[in-house]
Coordinates of N, CA, C and O in Angstrom, one line a residue:
Chain A
X137 N -70.6 74.4 -155.6 CA -70.4 73.4 -156.7 C -69.4 72.3 -156.2 O -68.2 72.8 -155.9
X138 N -69.7 71.1 -156.1 CA -68.6 70.2 -155.9 C -68.4 69.2 -157.0 O -69.3 69.0 -157.8
X139 N -67.2 68.7 -156.9 CA -66.8 67.8 -158.0 C -66.3 66.5 -157.5 O -65.8 66.3 -156.2
X140 N -66.4 65.5 -158.5 CA -65.7 64.2 -158.1 C -64.4 64.3 -158.7 O -64.2 64.7 -159.9
X141 N -63.4 64.0 -157.9 CA -62.0 63.9 -158.4 C -61.6 62.5 -158.5 O -61.6 61.7 -157.7
X142 N -61.6 62.0 -159.9 CA -61.5 60.6 -160.1 C -60.1 60.3 -160.7 O -59.7 60.9 -161.7
X143 N -59.4 59.3 -160.1 CA -58.1 58.9 -160.5 C -58.1 57.5 -160.9 O -58.6 56.6 -160.1
X144 N -57.6 57.1 -162.0 CA -57.6 55.7 -162.5 C -56.4 55.1 -161.9 O -55.3 55.5 -162.1
X145 N -56.5 54.1 -161.0 CA -55.4 53.5 -160.3 C -55.1 52.1 -160.8 O -53.9 51.7 -160.7
X146 N -56.1 51.4 -161.4 CA -55.9 50.1 -161.9 C -56.4 50.1 -163.4 O -57.4 50.6 -163.7
X147 N -55.6 49.4 -164.3 CA -55.9 49.5 -165.7 C -57.0 48.5 -166.0 O -57.4 47.6 -165.1
X148 N -57.7 48.8 -167.1 CA -58.9 48.0 -167.4 C -58.5 46.9 -168.5 O -59.2 46.3 -169.2
X149 N -57.1 46.6 -168.7 CA -56.7 45.6 -169.5 C -57.3 44.3 -169.4 O -57.2 43.8 -168.2
X150 N -57.8 43.6 -170.3 CA -58.4 42.3 -170.1 C -59.8 42.2 -169.6 O -60.4 41.3 -169.4
X151 N -60.4 43.3 -169.2 CA -61.7 43.5 -168.7 C -62.7 43.7 -169.9 O -62.3 44.0 -171.0
X152 N -63.9 43.5 -169.6 CA -64.9 43.7 -170.7 C -64.8 44.9 -171.5 O -64.4 46.0 -170.8
X153 N -65.3 45.0 -172.7 CA -65.2 46.3 -173.5 C -65.9 47.4 -172.8 O -65.5 48.4 -172.9
X154 N -67.1 47.1 -172.2 CA -67.9 48.1 -171.7 C -67.1 48.9 -170.6 O -67.2 50.1 -170.4
X155 N -66.3 48.2 -169.9 CA -65.6 48.9 -168.8 C -64.6 49.9 -169.4 O -64.5 51.1 -168.9
X156 N -64.0 49.5 -170.5 CA -62.9 50.4 -171.1 C -63.7 51.6 -171.6 O -63.3 52.8 -171.5
X157 N -64.9 51.3 -172.3 CA -65.7 52.4 -172.7 C -66.2 53.5 -171.7 O -66.3 54.6 -171.9
X158 N -66.5 52.9 -170.5 CA -66.9 53.7 -169.4 C -65.8 54.7 -169.0 O -65.9 55.9 -168.9
X159 N -64.6 54.1 -168.9 CA -63.4 54.9 -168.5 C -63.1 56.0 -169.6 O -62.8 57.1 -169.3
X160 N -63.4 55.6 -170.9 CA -63.2 56.5 -172.0 C -64.2 57.7 -171.8 O -63.8 58.8 -172.1
X161 N -65.4 57.3 -171.6 CA -66.4 58.3 -171.4 C -66.2 59.3 -170.2 O -66.4 60.4 -170.3
X162 N -65.5 58.7 -169.2 CA -65.1 59.6 -168.1 C -63.8 60.4 -168.4 O -63.5 61.4 -167.7
X163 N -63.1 60.0 -169.5 CA -61.9 60.8 -169.9 C -60.7 60.2 -169.3 O -59.7 60.9 -169.1
X164 N -60.7 58.9 -168.8 CA -59.6 58.3 -168.2 C -58.9 57.4 -169.3 O -59.4 56.4 -169.7
X165 N -57.7 57.9 -169.7 CA -57.1 57.1 -170.8 C -55.9 56.3 -170.3 O -55.7 55.2 -170.9
X166 N -55.3 56.8 -169.2 CA -54.2 55.8 -168.8 C -54.2 56.0 -167.2 O -54.8 56.8 -166.6
X167 N -53.4 54.9 -166.7 CA -53.3 54.8 -165.2 C -52.7 56.1 -164.6 O -51.9 56.8 -165.2
X168 N -53.3 56.5 -163.4 CA -52.9 57.7 -162.6 C -53.4 58.9 -163.3 O -53.0 60.0 -162.9
X169 N -54.2 58.9 -164.3 CA -54.8 60.0 -165.0 C -56.0 60.5 -164.0 O -56.6 59.7 -163.3
X170 N -56.0 61.8 -163.8 CA -57.1 62.3 -162.9 C -58.1 63.4 -163.7 O -57.6 64.1 -164.5
X171 N -59.4 63.1 -163.5 CA -60.4 63.9 -164.2 C -61.3 64.5 -163.0 O -61.4 63.9 -162.0
X172 N -62.0 65.6 -163.4 CA -62.9 66.2 -162.5 C -64.3 66.2 -163.2 O -64.4 66.5 -164.3
X173 N -65.3 65.8 -162.4 CA -66.6 65.8 -163.0 C -67.5 66.4 -161.9 O -67.4 65.9 -160.7
X174 N -68.6 67.2 -162.4 CA -69.5 67.7 -161.4 C -70.3 66.6 -160.8 O -70.6 65.6 -161.5
X175 N -70.6 66.7 -159.5 CA -71.4 65.6 -158.8 C -72.8 65.5 -159.5 O -73.5 66.5 -159.6
X176 N -73.2 64.3 -160.0 CA -74.5 64.1 -160.5 C -74.8 62.7 -160.7 O -73.8 61.8 -160.5
X177 N -76.0 62.3 -160.7 CA -76.3 60.8 -160.7 C -75.7 60.1 -161.8 O -75.3 59.0 -161.7
X178 N -75.6 60.8 -163.0 CA -75.1 60.0 -164.1 C -73.5 59.7 -164.0 O -73.1 58.6 -164.3
X179 N -72.8 60.7 -163.4 CA -71.4 60.4 -163.2 C -71.3 59.4 -162.0 O -70.4 58.4 -162.2
X180 N -72.2 59.4 -161.1 CA -72.2 58.4 -160.0 C -72.3 57.0 -160.6 O -71.6 56.1 -160.2
X181 N -73.2 56.9 -161.5 CA -73.4 55.6 -162.3 C -72.2 55.1 -163.0 O -71.8 53.9 -162.8
X182 N -71.6 56.0 -163.6 CA -70.3 55.6 -164.3 C -69.3 55.2 -163.3 O -68.5 54.2 -163.6
X183 N -69.2 56.0 -162.2 CA -68.1 55.6 -161.3 C -68.4 54.1 -160.7 O -67.5 53.3 -160.6
X184 N -69.7 53.8 -160.5 CA -70.1 52.6 -160.0 C -69.7 51.4 -160.9 O -69.3 50.4 -160.5
X185 N -69.6 51.7 -162.2 CA -69.2 50.7 -163.2 C -67.8 50.4 -163.0 O -67.4 49.3 -163.4
X186 N -67.0 51.3 -162.7 CA -65.5 51.1 -162.6 C -65.0 51.3 -161.3 O -63.9 51.7 -161.0
X187 N -65.8 51.0 -160.2 CA -65.5 51.3 -158.8 C -64.2 50.6 -158.3 O -63.6 51.1 -157.4
X188 N -63.9 49.4 -159.0 CA -62.7 48.7 -158.6 C -61.4 49.2 -159.1 O -60.4 48.9 -158.7
X189 N -61.5 50.1 -160.1 CA -60.4 50.6 -160.8 C -60.0 52.1 -160.4 O -58.9 52.5 -160.8
X190 N -60.9 52.8 -159.8 CA -60.6 54.2 -159.6 C -60.5 54.5 -158.0 O -61.0 53.7 -157.2
X191 N -60.0 55.6 -157.8 CA -60.1 56.3 -156.5 C -60.8 57.6 -156.6 O -60.6 58.4 -157.6
X192 N -61.8 57.8 -155.7 CA -62.7 59.0 -155.9 C -62.5 59.9 -154.6 O -62.6 59.4 -153.6
X193 N -62.6 61.2 -154.9 CA -62.6 62.2 -153.7 C -63.5 63.3 -154.1 O -63.7 63.5 -155.3
X194 N -64.3 63.8 -153.2 CA -65.1 65.0 -153.4 C -64.4 66.2 -153.2 O -63.9 66.5 -152.1
X195 N -64.3 67.1 -154.2 CA -63.5 68.4 -154.0 C -64.4 69.6 -154.3 O -65.5 69.4 -155.1
X196 N -64.0 70.7 -153.8 CA -64.8 71.9 -154.2 C -64.6 72.6 -155.5 O -65.5 73.2 -156.0
X197 N -63.5 72.3 -156.0 CA -63.0 73.1 -157.1 C -62.4 72.1 -158.2 O -61.7 71.2 -157.7
X198 N -62.5 72.5 -159.4 CA -61.8 71.7 -160.5 C -60.4 72.2 -160.6 O -60.1 73.3 -160.8
X199 N -59.4 71.3 -160.5 CA -58.0 71.7 -160.6 C -57.6 71.6 -162.1 O -58.2 70.8 -162.8
X200 N -56.7 72.5 -162.5 CA -56.2 72.3 -163.8 C -55.2 71.2 -163.9 O -54.8 70.7 -162.9
X201 N -54.9 70.9 -165.1 CA -53.9 69.8 -165.3 C -52.6 70.1 -164.7 O -52.0 69.3 -164.1
X202 N -52.2 71.4 -164.8 CA -50.9 71.9 -164.3 C -50.9 71.7 -162.8 O -50.0 71.2 -162.2
X203 N -52.1 72.0 -162.0 CA -52.1 72.0 -160.6 C -52.1 70.6 -160.2 O -51.5 70.3 -159.2
X204 N -52.7 69.7 -160.9 CA -52.6 68.2 -160.6 C -51.1 67.7 -160.7 O -50.8 67.0 -159.8
X205 N -50.5 68.1 -161.7 CA -49.1 67.8 -161.9 C -48.2 68.2 -160.8 O -47.4 67.5 -160.3
X206 N -48.4 69.6 -160.4 CA -47.6 70.1 -159.4 C -47.7 69.4 -158.0 O -46.8 69.4 -157.2
X207 N -49.0 68.9 -157.7 CA -49.2 68.1 -156.5 C -48.3 66.9 -156.4 O -47.8 66.5 -155.3
X208 N -48.0 66.4 -157.5 CA -47.1 65.2 -157.5 C -45.6 65.5 -157.7 O -44.8 64.6 -157.5
X209 N -45.4 66.8 -158.0 CA -43.9 67.1 -158.3 C -43.1 67.1 -156.9 O -43.6 67.8 -156.0
X210 N -42.0 66.4 -156.8 CA -41.3 66.5 -155.6 C -40.5 67.8 -155.5 O -40.3 68.4 -156.5
X211 N -40.1 68.1 -154.2 CA -39.3 69.3 -153.9 C -38.0 69.0 -154.7 O -37.3 68.1 -154.5
X212 N -37.6 70.1 -155.5 CA -36.4 70.0 -156.2 C -35.1 69.9 -155.3 O -34.0 69.5 -155.7
X213 N -35.2 70.5 -154.1 CA -34.0 70.4 -153.3 C -33.1 71.6 -153.4 O -32.0 71.6 -152.8
X214 N -33.5 72.5 -154.2 CA -32.6 73.7 -154.4 C -33.5 74.9 -154.8 O -34.7 74.7 -155.1
X215 N -33.0 76.2 -154.7 CA -33.7 77.2 -155.3 C -32.7 78.2 -155.9 O -31.5 78.2 -155.6
X216 N -33.2 78.9 -156.9 CA -32.4 79.8 -157.7 C -32.3 81.1 -157.0 O -33.3 81.7 -156.8
X217 N -31.1 81.6 -156.7 CA -31.0 82.9 -156.1 C -31.1 83.9 -157.2 O -30.8 83.7 -158.3
X218 N -31.7 85.0 -156.7 CA -31.9 86.2 -157.6 C -30.6 86.8 -157.7 O -29.7 86.9 -156.9
X219 N -30.4 87.6 -158.9 CA -29.2 88.6 -159.1 C -29.3 89.7 -158.1 O -30.4 90.2 -157.8
X220 N -28.2 90.0 -157.4 CA -28.2 91.1 -156.5 C -28.9 92.3 -156.8 O -29.7 92.9 -156.1
X221 N -28.8 92.7 -158.0 CA -29.2 94.0 -158.5 C -30.8 94.0 -158.4 O -31.5 94.9 -157.8
X222 N -31.4 92.9 -159.0 CA -32.8 92.8 -159.1 C -33.5 92.7 -157.7 O -34.5 93.3 -157.4
X223 N -32.8 92.0 -156.9 CA -33.2 92.0 -155.4 C -33.2 93.3 -154.7 O -34.1 93.7 -154.0
X224 N -32.2 94.0 -155.0 CA -32.0 95.4 -154.5 C -33.3 96.3 -155.0 O -33.7 97.0 -154.3
X225 N -33.4 96.2 -156.3 CA -34.6 97.0 -156.8 C -35.8 96.7 -156.2 O -36.6 97.5 -155.9
X226 N -36.0 95.3 -156.0 CA -37.3 94.9 -155.5 C -37.6 95.5 -154.1 O -38.6 95.9 -153.6
X227 N -36.4 95.4 -153.2 CA -36.5 96.0 -151.9 C -36.7 97.5 -151.9 O -37.4 98.0 -151.0
X228 N -36.3 98.2 -152.9 CA -36.5 99.6 -153.0 C -38.0 99.9 -153.4 O -38.6 100.9 -152.9
X229 N -38.5 99.1 -154.2 CA -39.9 99.3 -154.7 C -41.0 99.2 -153.6 O -41.9 99.9 -153.5
X230 N -40.6 98.4 -152.6 CA -41.6 98.2 -151.5 C -41.6 99.3 -150.6 O -40.7 100.0 -150.4
Chain B
X453 N -29.1 21.1 -162.7 CA -29.6 19.8 -162.1 C -31.1 19.5 -162.5 O -31.9 20.4 -162.3
X454 N -31.4 18.4 -162.9 CA -32.8 18.2 -163.3 C -33.6 17.6 -162.1 O -33.2 16.7 -161.4
X455 N -34.6 18.5 -161.9 CA -35.5 18.0 -160.9 C -36.8 17.5 -161.4 O -37.5 18.2 -162.3
X456 N -37.2 16.2 -161.3 CA -38.3 15.7 -161.9 C -39.6 16.2 -161.2 O -40.2 15.5 -160.5
X457 N -40.0 17.4 -161.6 CA -41.3 18.0 -161.1 C -42.3 17.8 -162.1 O -42.0 17.7 -163.4
X458 N -43.6 18.0 -161.8 CA -44.6 17.8 -162.7 C -44.6 18.8 -163.9 O -44.8 18.5 -165.0
X459 N -44.3 20.1 -163.6 CA -44.3 21.1 -164.7 C -43.2 20.8 -165.7 O -43.4 21.0 -166.9
X460 N -42.0 20.2 -165.3 CA -41.0 20.0 -166.1 C -41.2 18.8 -166.9 O -40.8 18.6 -168.1
X461 N -41.8 17.8 -166.3 CA -42.1 16.5 -167.1 C -43.2 16.5 -168.1 O -43.2 15.9 -169.1
X462 N -44.1 17.4 -167.9 CA -45.3 17.4 -168.8 C -45.6 18.7 -169.5 O -46.7 18.9 -169.9
X463 N -44.5 19.6 -169.7 CA -44.8 20.9 -170.5 C -45.7 21.8 -169.7 O -45.5 22.0 -168.4
X464 N -46.7 22.3 -170.3 CA -47.5 23.3 -169.8 C -48.4 22.8 -168.6 O -49.3 22.1 -168.8
X465 N -48.0 23.2 -167.4 CA -48.9 22.8 -166.2 C -48.7 23.9 -165.3 O -47.7 24.3 -164.7
X466 N -49.9 24.6 -165.0 CA -49.9 25.7 -164.1 C -50.3 25.1 -162.6 O -51.2 24.5 -162.6
X467 N -49.5 25.6 -161.8 CA -49.9 25.2 -160.4 C -50.5 26.4 -159.7 O -49.8 27.2 -159.2
X468 N -51.7 26.4 -159.5 CA -52.4 27.4 -158.7 C -52.8 26.9 -157.4 O -53.5 25.8 -157.2
X469 N -52.2 27.4 -156.4 CA -52.4 26.9 -155.0 C -53.9 26.9 -154.7 O -54.7 27.8 -155.2
X470 N -54.4 25.9 -153.9 CA -55.8 25.9 -153.6 C -56.3 27.0 -152.7 O -57.5 27.1 -152.6
X471 N -55.4 27.6 -151.9 CA -55.9 28.6 -151.0 C -55.0 29.8 -151.2 O -53.9 29.7 -151.8
X472 N -55.5 31.0 -150.6 CA -54.8 32.2 -150.6 C -53.7 32.2 -149.5 O -54.0 31.7 -148.5
X473 N -52.6 32.9 -149.7 CA -51.6 33.1 -148.7 C -52.1 34.3 -147.9 O -52.9 35.1 -148.2
X474 N -51.5 34.5 -146.8 CA -51.8 35.6 -145.8 C -51.7 37.0 -146.4 O -52.6 37.8 -146.3
X475 N -50.6 37.2 -147.1 CA -50.6 38.6 -147.8 C -51.6 38.8 -148.9 O -52.2 40.0 -149.1
X476 N -51.9 37.6 -149.6 CA -52.9 37.8 -150.6 C -54.3 38.2 -150.0 O -55.0 39.0 -150.5
X477 N -54.5 37.5 -148.9 CA -55.7 37.8 -148.2 C -55.8 39.3 -147.6 O -56.9 39.9 -147.7
X478 N -54.6 39.8 -147.2 CA -54.5 41.1 -146.6 C -54.8 42.0 -147.8 O -55.5 43.1 -147.6
X479 N -54.2 41.8 -149.0 CA -54.5 42.7 -150.1 C -56.0 42.6 -150.6 O -56.5 43.6 -151.0
X480 N -56.5 41.4 -150.5 CA -57.9 41.3 -150.9 C -58.8 42.3 -150.0 O -59.6 42.9 -150.5
X481 N -58.5 42.2 -148.7 CA -59.2 43.0 -147.8 C -59.0 44.6 -148.1 O -60.0 45.3 -148.0
X482 N -57.7 44.9 -148.4 CA -57.5 46.2 -148.8 C -58.3 46.7 -150.0 O -58.8 47.8 -150.1
X483 N -58.4 45.8 -151.0 CA -59.1 46.1 -152.2 C -60.7 46.3 -151.8 O -61.3 47.1 -152.4
X484 N -61.2 45.4 -151.0 CA -62.7 45.5 -150.6 C -62.8 46.8 -149.9 O -63.8 47.5 -150.2
X485 N -61.9 47.2 -148.9 CA -62.1 48.6 -148.4 C -61.9 49.7 -149.4 O -62.7 50.6 -149.2
X486 N -61.1 49.6 -150.4 CA -60.9 50.7 -151.2 C -62.2 50.9 -152.0 O -62.7 52.0 -152.3
X487 N -63.0 49.7 -152.4 CA -64.3 49.8 -153.0 C -65.2 50.5 -152.1 O -66.0 51.3 -152.6
X488 N -65.3 50.0 -150.8 CA -66.1 50.7 -149.9 C -66.0 52.1 -149.8 O -66.9 52.9 -149.6
X489 N -64.7 52.5 -149.8 CA -64.4 54.0 -149.7 C -65.0 54.8 -150.9 O -65.5 55.9 -150.7
X490 N -64.8 54.2 -152.0 CA -65.4 54.9 -153.3 C -66.8 55.1 -153.1 O -67.4 56.1 -153.3
X491 N -67.5 53.9 -152.7 CA -69.0 54.0 -152.6 C -69.4 55.0 -151.5 O -70.4 55.7 -151.8
X492 N -68.7 55.1 -150.4 CA -69.0 55.9 -149.4 C -68.8 57.4 -149.8 O -69.7 58.3 -149.7
X493 N -67.8 57.6 -150.6 CA -67.6 59.0 -151.1 C -68.7 59.4 -152.0 O -69.3 60.5 -151.9
X494 N -69.0 58.6 -153.0 CA -70.1 58.9 -154.0 C -71.5 59.0 -153.2 O -72.2 60.1 -153.6
X495 N -71.8 58.1 -152.3 CA -73.0 58.3 -151.6 C -73.1 59.6 -150.8 O -74.1 60.3 -150.9
X496 N -72.0 60.0 -150.1 CA -72.0 61.2 -149.3 C -72.2 62.4 -150.3 O -73.0 63.4 -150.1
X497 N -71.4 62.5 -151.4 CA -71.5 63.5 -152.4 C -72.9 63.7 -152.9 O -73.4 64.8 -153.0
X498 N -73.5 62.6 -153.3 CA -74.9 62.6 -153.8 C -75.9 63.1 -152.8 O -76.8 63.9 -153.1
X499 N -75.8 62.6 -151.6 CA -76.6 62.9 -150.5 C -76.7 64.5 -150.2 O -77.7 65.1 -150.0
X500 N -75.4 65.0 -150.2 CA -75.3 66.5 -150.0 C -76.0 67.3 -151.0 O -76.6 68.3 -150.7
X501 N -76.1 66.8 -152.3 CA -76.8 67.6 -153.3 C -78.2 67.2 -153.4 O -79.0 67.8 -154.2
X502 N -78.6 66.1 -152.6 CA -80.0 65.7 -152.7 C -80.3 64.9 -154.0 O -81.5 64.7 -154.3
X503 N -79.3 64.3 -154.6 CA -79.5 63.4 -155.7 C -79.6 61.9 -155.2 O -79.2 61.6 -154.1
X504 N -80.1 61.1 -156.0 CA -80.0 59.7 -155.8 C -79.7 59.0 -157.0 O -80.1 59.4 -158.2
X505 N -78.8 58.0 -157.0 CA -78.6 57.2 -158.2 C -78.9 55.7 -158.0 O -78.6 55.1 -156.9
X506 N -79.5 55.0 -158.9 CA -80.1 53.7 -158.7 C -79.0 52.7 -158.4 O -79.0 51.9 -157.3
X507 N -77.8 52.8 -159.1 CA -76.7 51.8 -159.0 C -76.2 51.9 -157.5 O -75.9 50.9 -156.9
X508 N -76.1 53.2 -157.0 CA -75.5 53.3 -155.7 C -76.5 52.9 -154.5 O -76.1 52.1 -153.6
X509 N -77.8 53.1 -154.7 CA -78.8 52.7 -153.8 C -78.8 51.3 -153.7 O -78.8 50.6 -152.6
X510 N -78.8 50.7 -154.8 CA -78.9 49.2 -155.0 C -77.6 48.4 -154.2 O -77.8 47.6 -153.5
X511 N -76.5 49.0 -154.5 CA -75.3 48.5 -154.0 C -75.3 48.6 -152.4 O -75.1 47.6 -151.7
X512 N -75.8 49.8 -152.0 CA -75.8 50.0 -150.5 C -76.9 49.1 -149.9 O -76.7 48.6 -148.7
X513 N -77.9 48.8 -150.6 CA -78.9 48.0 -150.1 C -78.6 46.5 -150.0 O -78.8 45.8 -149.1
X514 N -77.8 46.1 -151.1 CA -77.6 44.6 -151.2 C -76.3 44.1 -150.8 O -76.2 42.9 -150.2
X515 N -75.2 45.0 -150.8 CA -73.9 44.5 -150.6 C -73.3 44.7 -149.1 O -73.6 45.8 -148.6
X516 N -72.7 43.7 -148.6 CA -72.1 44.0 -147.3 C -70.8 44.7 -147.4 O -70.2 44.7 -148.4
X517 N -70.5 45.4 -146.4 CA -69.2 46.0 -146.3 C -68.1 45.1 -145.9 O -68.4 44.0 -145.5
X518 N -66.9 45.6 -146.0 CA -65.7 44.6 -145.8 C -65.8 44.1 -144.4 O -65.7 42.9 -144.1
X519 N -66.1 45.0 -143.4 CA -66.1 44.5 -142.0 C -67.3 43.7 -141.6 O -67.3 42.9 -140.7
X520 N -68.4 43.8 -142.5 CA -69.6 42.9 -142.3 C -69.4 41.5 -142.8 O -70.3 40.7 -142.6
X521 N -68.5 41.3 -143.8 CA -68.4 40.1 -144.5 C -67.8 39.0 -143.6 O -66.9 39.3 -142.9
X522 N -68.2 37.8 -143.9 CA -67.5 36.6 -143.3 C -66.2 36.3 -144.0 O -66.2 36.5 -145.2
X523 N -65.3 35.8 -143.3 CA -64.0 35.4 -143.9 C -64.3 34.4 -145.1 O -63.6 34.5 -146.1
X524 N -65.3 33.6 -144.9 CA -65.7 32.5 -146.0 C -66.0 33.4 -147.2 O -65.6 32.8 -148.4
X525 N -66.7 34.4 -147.2 CA -67.2 35.2 -148.4 C -66.1 36.1 -148.9 O -66.1 36.3 -150.1
X526 N -65.1 36.4 -148.1 CA -64.0 37.3 -148.6 C -63.1 36.5 -149.4 O -62.6 37.0 -150.4
X527 N -62.8 35.2 -149.1 CA -61.6 34.5 -149.7 C -62.1 33.3 -150.4 O -61.3 32.7 -151.1
X528 N -63.4 33.0 -150.4 CA -63.8 31.8 -151.2 C -65.1 32.3 -152.0 O -65.7 33.2 -151.6
X529 N -65.5 31.3 -152.9 CA -66.6 31.6 -153.9 C -67.3 30.4 -154.0 O -66.7 29.3 -154.0
X530 N -68.7 30.6 -154.2 CA -69.5 29.3 -154.4 C -69.1 28.7 -155.8 O -69.0 29.4 -156.7
X531 N -69.0 27.4 -155.8 CA -68.9 26.6 -157.0 C -69.6 25.3 -156.9 O -69.2 24.5 -156.0
X532 N -70.6 25.1 -157.8 CA -71.4 23.8 -157.7 C -70.6 22.6 -157.9 O -71.0 21.5 -157.5
X533 N -69.5 22.7 -158.7 CA -68.8 21.4 -159.0 C -67.7 21.1 -158.0 O -67.1 20.1 -158.1
X534 N -67.5 22.0 -157.0 CA -66.5 21.7 -156.0 C -67.0 20.9 -154.8 O -68.1 21.0 -154.4
X535 N -66.2 20.1 -154.1 CA -66.5 19.5 -152.9 C -66.8 20.5 -151.9 O -66.0 21.5 -151.8
X536 N -67.8 20.4 -151.2 CA -68.3 21.4 -150.3 C -68.7 22.7 -150.8 O -68.8 23.8 -150.2
X537 N -68.8 22.8 -152.1 CA -69.3 23.9 -152.9 C -68.6 25.2 -152.7 O -69.0 26.3 -152.9
X538 N -67.3 25.1 -152.4 CA -66.4 26.4 -152.2 C -65.1 26.2 -152.9 O -64.5 25.2 -152.9
X539 N -64.7 27.2 -153.6 CA -63.3 27.3 -154.1 C -62.7 28.6 -153.8 O -63.4 29.6 -153.6
X540 N -61.3 28.7 -153.9 CA -60.7 30.0 -153.6 C -61.0 31.1 -154.5 O -61.3 30.9 -155.6
X541 N -61.2 32.3 -154.0 CA -61.6 33.4 -154.9 C -60.7 33.8 -156.0 O -60.9 34.2 -157.0
X542 N -59.3 33.3 -155.7 CA -58.4 33.6 -156.8 C -58.5 32.7 -158.0 O -57.8 32.9 -159.0
X543 N -59.6 31.9 -158.0 CA -59.8 31.1 -159.2 C -60.8 31.8 -160.2 O -61.0 31.4 -161.2
X544 N -61.3 32.9 -159.6 CA -62.3 33.7 -160.4 C -61.5 34.6 -161.3 O -60.4 35.2 -160.9
X545 N -61.7 34.5 -162.7 CA -61.0 35.4 -163.6 C -61.0 36.8 -163.2 O -62.0 37.4 -162.9
X546 N -59.9 37.5 -163.3 CA -59.7 38.9 -163.0 C -60.2 39.2 -161.6 O -60.7 40.3 -161.3
X547 N -59.9 38.3 -160.6 CA -60.4 38.4 -159.3 C -60.0 39.7 -158.5 O -60.7 40.2 -157.7
X548 N -58.9 40.3 -158.9 CA -58.4 41.5 -158.2 C -59.2 42.8 -158.7 O -59.1 43.8 -158.1
X549 N -59.9 42.6 -159.8 CA -60.6 43.8 -160.4 C -62.1 43.6 -160.5 O -62.7 44.4 -161.4
X550 N -62.7 42.6 -159.9 CA -64.1 42.5 -160.0 C -64.6 42.3 -158.6 O -63.9 41.9 -157.6
X551 N -65.9 42.7 -158.4 CA -66.5 42.6 -157.1 C -67.3 41.4 -157.0 O -68.3 41.1 -157.8
X552 N -67.0 40.5 -156.0 CA -67.7 39.3 -155.8 C -67.9 39.1 -154.3 O -67.0 38.8 -153.6
X553 N -69.0 39.6 -153.8 CA -69.2 39.7 -152.3 C -70.2 38.8 -151.8 O -70.1 38.3 -150.6
X554 N -71.2 38.5 -152.5 CA -72.4 37.7 -152.0 C -72.4 36.2 -152.7 O -72.0 36.2 -153.9
X555 N -72.7 35.3 -152.0 CA -72.9 33.9 -152.5 C -74.3 33.3 -152.2 O -75.0 33.9 -151.4
X556 N -74.7 32.3 -152.9 CA -76.0 31.8 -152.6 C -76.2 31.5 -151.2 O -75.4 30.9 -150.4
X557 N -77.3 31.7 -150.6 CA -77.6 31.7 -149.2 C -77.6 30.1 -148.9 O -78.1 29.3 -149.7
X558 N -77.0 29.8 -147.7 CA -76.9 28.3 -147.3 C -75.8 27.7 -147.9 O -75.4 26.5 -147.5
X559 N -74.9 28.2 -148.8 CA -73.7 27.6 -149.2 C -72.5 28.4 -148.9 O -71.9 29.0 -149.5

């Protein structure tokens, strides 16, 4: 099963009403929003209507909203150390 | 200091340059390529599944790709009221978000 990963990169402000409606039908409400749709002719037709506004990739799997968010999340630059005791217990368990 | 320029002397007067600048042209090419990329992705995905979509077929049949287009068609657009029948593509409303690739043959 393959999917279209569609990201809205340009807004449809000031464009014809139909364009906004197509974006709404695809589930794209604001810029940089990402949606996944199974590859099908009808979705392809919808993408064609808004081809100037979106970026499309073909992916194998539908990502959750959380996973899409984590892709964009920068490295925090730190990590939290575990308490000595719990680390000791973990090493014992293995 | 008062500079007697046309916009200051006569209120609302927009000065739209008659041609695109080099960076504007570069960005225009980038946008054309990004549309090509979307079309390629969609075509490839449909082909793998054995589907066809009319809109995609028609586009691939009729529209030139960015590298096949003449500079004339990339940066200018046909206009019957214009001298030599051409004006800058930036005069087209919403020109950064609409596809305008082909012009009447012979013009």
